[in-house]
Amino acid sequence: MIHFFKQDVSHIALPEKFTYPFHYTPHPLCVLATGEVKEYIAGKKEWQEELATGKMFGVLVVQMPQSTDTGYLAAFSGNLAGKNIHSFFVPPVYDLLQPQGFFKIEEEQISAINQRIDELENSASYLKAKERQKVETAKAQATLNQAKAGLKAAKEARELRRQSSLALSEEEQAGLIRESQYQKAEYKRLEKEWKRQVEELEAEVTRFESEIERMKMERKERSAALQERLFEQFRMLNAKGEVKDLCTIFEETVHKLPPGGAGECALPKLLQYAYFHQLKPLAMAEFWWGDSPKNEVRHHGYYYPSCKGKCEPILQHMLQGLEVDDNPLLDNLHKDTKLEIVFEDEWLLVVNKPAGMLSVPGKADEVDSVYHHLKKLYPNATGPMIVHRLDMATSGLLLVAKTKEVHQHLQEQFEKRSIRKRYVALLDGSLSDIEKTGRISLPLCLNPLDRPRQMVSEEYGKEAITDYQIISVSNGHTRIAFFPLTGRTHQLRMHAAHPKGLGCPIAGDELYGKKAGRLYLHAEYIEFRHPIYGDIICIQKEAEF
């Protein structure tokens, strides 16, 4: 499975440490390997229709055991053309598609249960019994309602007789009582008979539904047992030679259980093969081939970091024993950066946040943020100070309150959408064939399997609305102004990159597009009402790009 480069690579320096898979720039050797894999994929005509729907591929540059020779391994996520094994790519950690394997055999049994459930739910006998129950229940209710109305009318008639007669004889009084008792007894007999008939029909329906429920429970239990047995087959190696199965690995996570498809992504396959064959992993890269998924953002040929939900727990184990690059997001790049204050008075200020600085402290509290800097500058300020946030990669105007009361007042303006903001961005492509102005409305939510990425979801997403205006198009880029009406995480980045938005990522957006020197997104204008004076304050700071 080892491929040696088609061209001489002796002049390319090997990486000093292995790639940090969740935030990286592909090593030159990975770029060359990716080019060769793409060439191979493009030549497989029989795969093109399937690949057009999109698939993640990966490369792993490796060094031969007891040698300085280098080559690379290739892998795909999931399966391809109905198989897990293809000659050019490393095999899966466990081939769940092998015909005689327990997974396929049990999967067929579960499929048979599904078929029986479907047959029973749609059987003529069950549907007829449900319809009879529905019809007879309605008929019973109508009959009893009519009988109740008759009882009421008879009672009212007896009352009229009592009131209209000066004196009823004892015999007449007794007759009215007997009449009332008889009618009530008749109603009880009628009610009992209808109840018996309806219960018989309900029992018949219940027999069907109990069997359906029993089969569904059996399906659920067998599926869970199959998943657990399957995950136990994924015995993941690391560079120390240690082995853990997926169940053990995910026991240490919040959800405890491995998600579906865990262990089948490209990088775990690549590392497993390398360790098993005593190959030294040097660098990795993963890239997308084909159209973007419906809800996520992927662009053909672009590099992407490994996913967090499925891969992060696995890779935390598999990378042990390797020297791995540090997470660049934890570099304290702005420790000595002096914040530019664009506007200030006794009550508030507006700062120009540099790209790469957090707005507020993150998980790694030692990484400086705007909040850290401001607490040093204004030790007597009260309240949270930061009124709204910008992504770490975004630069621009950030509104800050010096008191808790001013903070609350400004937040109310954000909630009422009375604060106006304008961003400027450089898109990685030419948008010359769309309207110069428009509105994007795509509901957004967190992708739970790939934090911090967001996804479009009509079911779970929150309303996200952005107006835009194209400023200019030149040299393969589009300069654009964004006017967000809501403030969702990664809203502008998603609305730019998603196929249902502009379909053109912001330049330098490594989450939804291509990595560059920076994310070319800047908050250049903010307009708000001063909480104390009531004046409209307009602040502008043009982008440096």
XYZ file of C-alpha atoms in Angstrom:
545
model
C 0.000 0.000 0.000
C 3.043 2.282 0.142
C 3.343 4.660 -2.813
C 6.627 6.284 -3.682
C 6.620 9.757 -5.144
C 6.765 10.011 -8.908
C 9.194 12.897 -8.696
C 12.392 13.408 -6.733
C 11.592 14.747 -3.266
C 15.072 14.560 -1.753
C 15.282 18.363 -1.714
C 12.177 18.695 0.473
C 12.962 18.798 4.189
C 11.061 16.307 6.306
C 8.778 17.761 8.979
C 10.291 17.981 12.453
C 6.998 16.996 14.109
C 3.840 15.230 13.022
C 0.933 17.368 11.850
C -1.532 18.630 14.450
C -4.597 17.231 12.634
C -7.187 19.771 13.792
C -5.423 22.904 12.585
C -2.675 22.645 9.980
C -1.081 23.812 6.767
C -0.322 20.778 4.550
C 3.372 19.919 4.363
C 4.841 20.119 0.799
C 5.168 16.312 0.745
C 1.468 15.988 1.608
C 0.629 18.426 -1.204
C 2.562 16.258 -3.676
C 0.944 13.081 -2.349
C -2.502 14.677 -2.580
C -1.839 15.602 -6.214
C -1.003 12.002 -7.073
C -4.064 10.665 -5.245
C -6.304 13.157 -7.045
C -4.836 12.038 -10.349
C -5.580 8.414 -9.468
C -9.149 9.214 -8.386
C -9.841 11.202 -11.544
C -8.822 8.185 -13.621
C -11.377 5.872 -11.993
C -14.311 6.628 -14.283
C -16.525 4.011 -12.655
C -16.404 5.940 -9.361
C -17.170 9.403 -10.641
C -20.949 9.360 -10.196
C -20.646 8.257 -6.566
C -17.722 10.579 -5.829
C -19.629 13.544 -7.235
C -21.800 13.399 -4.095
C -18.683 14.021 -2.009
C -16.112 12.051 -0.010
C -13.145 12.772 2.246
C -9.739 11.338 1.341
C -6.483 11.411 3.271
C -2.747 10.982 2.765
C -0.085 10.028 5.295
C 3.585 10.602 4.495
C 5.625 7.803 6.096
C 9.218 6.732 6.511
C 10.249 3.127 5.910
C 11.426 1.083 8.906
C 15.218 1.199 9.411
C 15.535 3.466 6.379
C 15.323 7.117 5.344
C 13.149 6.298 2.332
C 9.800 8.088 2.341
C 6.505 7.397 0.635
C 2.852 7.876 1.380
C -0.323 5.979 2.167
C -3.809 6.925 0.948
C -7.256 6.290 2.406
C -10.909 7.257 2.026
C -13.497 7.769 4.751
C -16.304 5.221 4.991
C -16.659 2.876 2.045
C -16.340 3.341 -1.696
C -18.262 1.603 -4.486
C -19.893 -0.665 -1.909
C -16.552 -1.945 -0.622
C -14.065 -1.138 2.100
C -11.046 -2.569 0.276
C -9.482 -1.159 -2.891
C -5.938 -1.854 -4.016
C -4.640 1.760 -4.006
C -5.863 2.517 -0.480
C -5.095 1.129 2.954
C -7.671 -1.345 4.280
C -10.126 -0.464 7.045
C -9.283 -1.096 10.673
C -12.079 -3.665 10.555
C -13.911 -4.633 7.380
C -17.540 -4.641 8.409
C -18.583 -5.356 4.802
C -16.961 -8.817 4.582
C -19.779 -11.156 3.458
C -19.169 -13.895 6.044
C -18.391 -11.533 8.891
C -20.637 -11.266 11.932
C -21.655 -7.716 11.051
C -23.133 -8.544 7.650
C -24.833 -11.681 8.978
C -26.396 -9.866 11.935
C -27.227 -6.865 9.776
C -29.200 -9.177 7.484
C -31.077 -10.530 10.511
C -31.910 -7.006 11.659
C -32.984 -6.129 8.109
C -35.277 -9.163 8.170
C -36.844 -7.849 11.393
C -37.318 -4.470 9.700
C -39.054 -6.173 6.822
C -41.370 -8.126 9.161
C -42.235 -4.924 11.027
C -43.002 -3.184 7.757
C -45.110 -6.100 6.536
C -47.107 -6.251 9.757
C -47.610 -2.466 9.950
C -48.974 -2.515 6.410
C -50.849 -5.824 6.551
C -54.499 -5.799 5.470
C -55.577 -7.489 8.723
C -53.914 -4.848 10.926
C -55.128 -1.917 8.863
C -58.660 -3.353 8.743
C -58.657 -3.919 12.534
C -57.505 -0.322 13.136
C -60.180 1.021 10.812
C -62.914 -1.090 12.485
C -61.756 0.115 15.903
C -61.862 3.714 14.713
C -65.296 3.400 13.112
C -66.902 1.445 15.979
C -65.396 3.750 18.629
C -66.877 6.752 16.840
C -70.199 4.929 16.428
C -70.241 4.001 20.127
C -69.572 7.578 21.129
C -72.299 8.906 18.836
C -74.843 6.322 20.080
C -74.074 6.990 23.738
C -74.204 10.746 23.190
C -77.626 10.327 21.593
C -78.771 8.128 24.491
C -77.501 10.708 27.004
C -79.454 13.389 25.184
C -82.562 11.162 25.414
C -82.040 10.726 29.179
C -81.711 14.458 29.619
C -84.853 15.168 27.603
C -86.839 12.563 29.565
C -85.627 14.046 32.844
C -86.669 17.524 31.753
C -90.090 16.171 30.736
C -90.576 14.589 34.156
C -89.647 17.833 35.860
C -92.233 19.700 33.746
C -94.900 17.207 34.770
C -94.009 17.677 38.441
C -94.121 21.463 38.106
C -97.252 21.671 35.941
C -99.425 19.447 38.150
C -100.777 20.813 41.430
C -100.442 17.472 43.053
C -99.260 14.136 41.694
C -100.613 11.008 43.254
C -98.211 8.667 44.996
C -98.689 6.180 42.179
C -97.786 8.836 39.576
C -94.751 9.885 41.615
C -93.625 6.250 41.822
C -94.158 5.836 38.079
C -91.868 8.764 37.303
C -89.173 7.283 39.558
C -89.522 3.841 37.939
C -89.269 5.468 34.511
C -86.060 7.282 35.511
C -84.534 4.138 36.980
C -85.422 2.061 33.940
C -83.958 4.592 31.485
C -80.728 4.847 33.510
C -80.446 1.081 33.653
C -81.030 0.827 29.899
C -78.269 3.404 29.327
C -75.889 1.429 31.548
C -76.661 -1.769 29.619
C -76.109 0.081 26.313
C -72.845 1.592 27.582
C -71.630 -1.806 28.808
C -72.407 -3.495 25.487
C -70.578 -0.829 23.464
C -67.636 -0.970 25.857
C -67.436 -4.741 25.368
C -67.489 -4.394 21.568
C -64.888 -1.621 21.528
C -62.595 -3.494 23.956
C -62.726 -6.578 21.724
C -61.650 -4.454 18.760
C -58.966 -2.731 20.852
C -57.648 -6.126 21.960
C -57.388 -7.232 18.349
C -55.410 -4.072 17.445
C -53.280 -4.444 20.593
C -52.283 -7.985 19.549
C -50.817 -6.550 16.342
C -49.201 -3.591 18.057
C -47.697 -5.691 20.843
C -46.029 -7.888 18.252
C -44.791 -4.822 16.363
C -43.450 -3.312 19.589
C -41.787 -6.616 20.540
C -40.005 -6.746 17.187
C -38.949 -3.101 17.481
C -37.489 -3.786 20.920
C -35.687 -6.836 19.570
C -34.336 -4.698 16.704
C -33.153 -2.023 19.123
C -31.431 -4.504 21.444
C -29.770 -6.404 18.602
C -28.649 -3.166 16.928
C -27.100 -1.910 20.171
C -25.375 -5.239 20.780
C -24.132 -5.291 17.187
C -22.757 -1.769 17.463
C -20.960 -2.609 20.698
C -19.497 -5.807 19.248
C -18.473 -3.915 16.123
C -16.737 -1.130 18.061
C -14.842 -3.774 20.039
C -13.297 -4.970 16.745
C -11.771 -1.523 16.170
C -8.610 -2.087 18.221
C -6.717 1.125 17.640
C -2.918 1.220 17.894
C -0.697 4.122 18.831
C 2.998 4.876 18.357
C 3.788 3.314 21.747
C 2.308 -0.009 20.635
C -0.660 0.372 22.993
C -4.093 -0.875 21.937
C -7.551 0.419 22.868
C -10.880 -0.469 21.327
C -13.405 2.238 20.491
C -15.645 1.439 23.464
C -12.729 2.020 25.833
C -11.649 5.190 24.030
C -15.106 6.778 24.101
C -15.786 5.801 27.728
C -13.713 8.859 28.631
C -15.914 11.253 26.602
C -19.087 13.067 27.639
C -21.369 10.835 25.549
C -19.590 7.591 26.576
C -20.615 5.779 23.375
C -18.836 5.949 19.985
C -20.866 7.708 17.277
C -21.825 5.810 14.136
C -18.933 5.542 11.685
C -16.268 6.058 14.357
C -12.946 4.533 13.286
C -13.847 4.634 9.596
C -12.433 8.078 8.781
C -9.305 8.396 6.668
C -6.681 9.343 9.256
C -7.378 6.554 11.804
C -7.161 4.053 8.927
C -3.839 5.526 7.802
C -2.256 5.570 11.253
C -3.454 2.034 12.017
C -1.846 0.680 8.839
C 1.389 2.597 9.466
C 1.753 1.353 13.033
C 0.890 -2.220 12.074
C 3.635 -2.236 9.425
C 6.226 -0.348 11.520
C 6.083 2.737 9.264
C 6.879 6.080 10.878
C 4.141 8.709 10.326
C 5.649 12.052 9.274
C 2.748 14.242 8.125
C -0.923 14.050 7.163
C -3.532 15.904 5.157
C -7.198 15.281 4.357
C -9.067 16.711 1.370
C -12.603 16.732 -0.008
C -13.604 15.398 -3.412
C -16.967 16.205 -5.011
C -19.973 18.344 -4.177
C -20.597 19.832 -0.754
C -22.926 17.947 1.614
C -26.424 19.372 2.015
C -25.968 20.912 5.464
C -22.211 21.312 5.824
C -19.667 23.241 3.776
C -17.030 21.344 1.796
C -15.305 22.483 -1.380
C -13.869 20.180 -4.016
C -10.118 19.754 -3.622
C -9.813 21.794 -0.419
C -7.917 20.547 2.633
C -9.799 20.087 5.887
C -8.860 19.294 9.492
C -9.919 16.016 11.040
C -13.419 15.994 12.518
C -13.766 16.483 16.260
C -16.783 14.335 17.142
C -15.658 11.036 15.626
C -11.896 11.466 15.369
C -10.642 13.633 18.231
C -10.982 10.986 20.995
C -9.504 8.324 18.682
C -6.579 10.490 17.605
C -5.816 11.558 21.172
C -4.990 7.884 21.703
C -3.425 7.084 18.328
C -1.024 10.051 18.327
C 0.500 9.142 21.682
C 4.169 8.342 21.186
C 4.541 10.757 18.259
C 5.984 14.235 18.508
C 3.053 16.331 17.320
C 2.958 20.012 16.363
C 1.421 22.271 18.985
C -2.111 23.521 18.475
C -1.446 26.932 16.864
C -4.652 28.281 18.382
C -2.973 28.011 21.772
C -0.028 30.204 20.747
C -0.216 33.413 22.761
C 0.480 35.587 19.726
C -1.041 38.745 21.154
C 0.466 38.688 24.624
C 2.277 41.975 24.009
C -0.165 43.455 21.485
C -1.381 46.927 22.398
C -5.109 47.283 21.769
C -6.092 50.136 19.461
C -8.852 52.182 21.085
C -10.923 53.840 18.362
C -13.424 55.618 20.627
C -13.640 56.154 24.385
C -15.554 58.165 26.968
C -16.381 57.819 30.643
C -18.917 55.015 30.014
C -17.723 52.853 27.140
C -15.109 52.325 24.462
C -14.727 50.743 21.022
C -11.551 48.775 20.272
C -10.148 47.488 16.989
C -9.608 43.775 17.713
C -6.707 42.301 15.748
C -7.204 39.068 13.793
C -6.110 36.063 15.828
C -7.073 37.467 19.233
C -9.923 36.015 21.257
C -12.733 38.356 22.313
C -13.170 36.587 25.656
C -11.120 33.889 27.434
C -11.321 30.432 25.899
C -10.680 26.976 27.362
C -6.973 27.784 27.560
C -7.223 30.755 29.897
C -3.529 31.559 29.509
C -4.128 32.727 25.909
C -4.643 36.484 25.952
C -7.985 37.937 24.890
C -9.476 41.400 24.505
C -11.036 40.877 27.929
C -7.624 40.108 29.494
C -6.133 43.299 28.078
C -9.076 45.460 29.126
C -9.118 44.148 32.700
C -5.528 45.320 33.021
C -6.324 48.719 31.506
C -9.551 49.239 33.481
C -9.239 47.345 36.785
C -12.198 49.244 38.293
C -14.632 48.448 35.472
C -17.714 46.481 36.541
C -19.719 43.828 34.719
C -18.676 41.565 31.826
C -17.312 44.523 29.788
C -17.427 42.723 26.391
C -20.872 43.471 24.921
C -20.633 41.238 21.827
C -18.010 38.989 20.270
C -16.025 38.579 17.097
C -14.546 35.252 15.991
C -10.915 34.832 16.937
C -9.929 35.048 13.254
C -12.048 38.161 12.561
C -10.678 41.648 13.083
C -12.573 44.873 13.703
C -14.701 46.964 15.995
C -15.696 45.581 19.355
C -17.999 47.452 21.733
C -16.989 47.489 25.418
C -18.895 48.749 28.488
C -17.177 50.093 31.588
C -20.128 49.516 33.924
C -22.650 46.741 34.407
C -25.555 49.138 33.716
C -24.081 50.341 30.402
C -23.397 46.721 29.442
C -27.052 45.786 30.055
C -28.303 48.799 28.074
C -26.107 47.971 25.069
C -27.062 44.302 25.185
C -30.728 45.310 25.060
C -29.972 47.252 21.876
C -28.424 44.113 20.374
C -31.451 42.053 21.403
C -33.785 44.588 19.769
C -31.541 44.614 16.662
C -31.232 48.393 16.816
C -27.427 48.290 16.606
C -26.197 48.441 13.018
C -23.000 46.701 11.941
C -21.139 46.431 8.669
C -18.403 43.971 7.833
C -16.142 43.950 4.806
C -14.759 40.696 3.418
C -12.704 39.380 0.563
C -14.253 36.278 -0.987
C -12.145 33.542 -2.553
C -13.792 33.720 -5.989
C -15.500 35.987 -8.502
C -19.192 36.678 -7.908
C -19.924 38.471 -11.146
C -23.110 36.606 -12.075
C -25.336 37.320 -9.060
C -27.326 40.320 -7.875
C -25.153 43.111 -6.464
C -27.300 43.256 -3.336
C -29.366 40.600 -1.631
C -30.319 38.734 1.525
C -29.211 35.330 2.791
C -31.404 33.482 5.275
C -30.040 30.093 6.362
C -30.761 28.739 9.883
C -27.568 27.697 11.670
C -26.586 25.420 14.533
C -23.462 23.725 15.835
C -22.339 20.561 14.064
C -22.132 18.266 17.130
C -19.740 15.857 15.389
C -17.367 18.527 14.124
C -17.014 21.387 16.603
C -16.642 24.348 16.186
C -18.076 24.093 12.667
C -21.634 25.205 12.138
C -24.200 23.616 9.853
C -27.426 24.580 8.114
C -30.445 22.873 9.663
C -34.106 23.668 9.056
C -34.979 21.453 12.035
C -32.474 22.558 14.681
C -30.976 25.781 13.339
C -31.669 29.261 14.719
C -32.697 32.083 12.422
C -29.679 33.710 10.754
C -30.132 36.612 8.301
C -27.468 38.571 6.424
C -27.828 41.365 3.859
C -24.919 41.849 1.468
C -23.650 44.293 -1.137
C -20.941 43.455 -3.655
C -18.356 46.231 -3.786
C -16.004 45.012 -6.527
C -14.788 41.915 -8.391
C -11.181 41.625 -9.530
C -8.263 39.192 -9.737
C -10.403 36.199 -8.823
C -11.701 37.793 -5.614
C -14.888 39.599 -4.599
C -14.899 42.473 -2.157
C -18.205 42.510 -0.334
C -20.000 44.249 2.530
C -22.084 42.214 4.971
C -24.887 43.609 7.143
C -25.833 40.924 9.698
C -29.342 41.223 11.126
C -28.680 38.377 13.591
C -25.523 37.344 15.396
C -25.064 33.577 15.072
C -21.685 31.888 15.435
C -19.811 31.869 12.084
C -22.879 33.425 10.451
C -21.032 35.443 7.791
C -18.544 32.665 7.121
C -21.314 30.098 6.618
C -23.553 32.407 4.577
C -20.616 33.159 2.289
C -19.382 29.578 1.874
C -22.569 27.479 1.860
C -23.929 26.456 -1.579
C -27.348 27.840 -0.603
C -25.706 31.127 0.388
C -23.122 32.741 -1.866
C -21.244 29.466 -2.422
C -17.964 31.374 -2.160
C -15.940 31.175 1.077
C -14.195 34.125 2.663
C -10.498 34.119 1.751
C -8.393 32.553 4.467
C -11.300 30.679 6.063
C -9.701 27.366 6.984
C -12.951 25.967 8.414
C -15.126 26.529 5.343
C -12.610 27.393 2.636
C -8.814 27.624 2.172
C -6.300 28.657 4.798
C -4.304 31.818 4.100
C -2.306 34.373 6.070
C -5.485 35.476 7.858
C -9.269 35.406 7.596
C -10.169 38.322 5.340
C -13.158 39.470 7.368
C -13.258 42.784 9.234
C -15.961 44.510 11.291
C -15.499 48.024 9.930
C -18.580 49.939 11.139
C -20.846 49.996 14.194
C -23.728 52.338 15.036
C -25.487 52.454 18.405
C -27.340 54.772 20.772
C -25.250 56.037 23.670
C -26.746 54.542 26.863
C -26.250 57.735 28.868
C -26.560 60.664 26.446
C -28.970 59.100 23.940
C -26.890 60.289 20.955
C -26.377 58.050 17.930
C -22.691 57.057 17.854
C -21.183 55.968 14.506
C -17.698 54.425 14.503
C -15.756 53.276 11.432
C -12.365 51.621 11.062
C -11.452 50.481 7.556
C -9.833 47.107 6.964
C -6.118 46.813 6.317
C -6.728 44.533 3.325
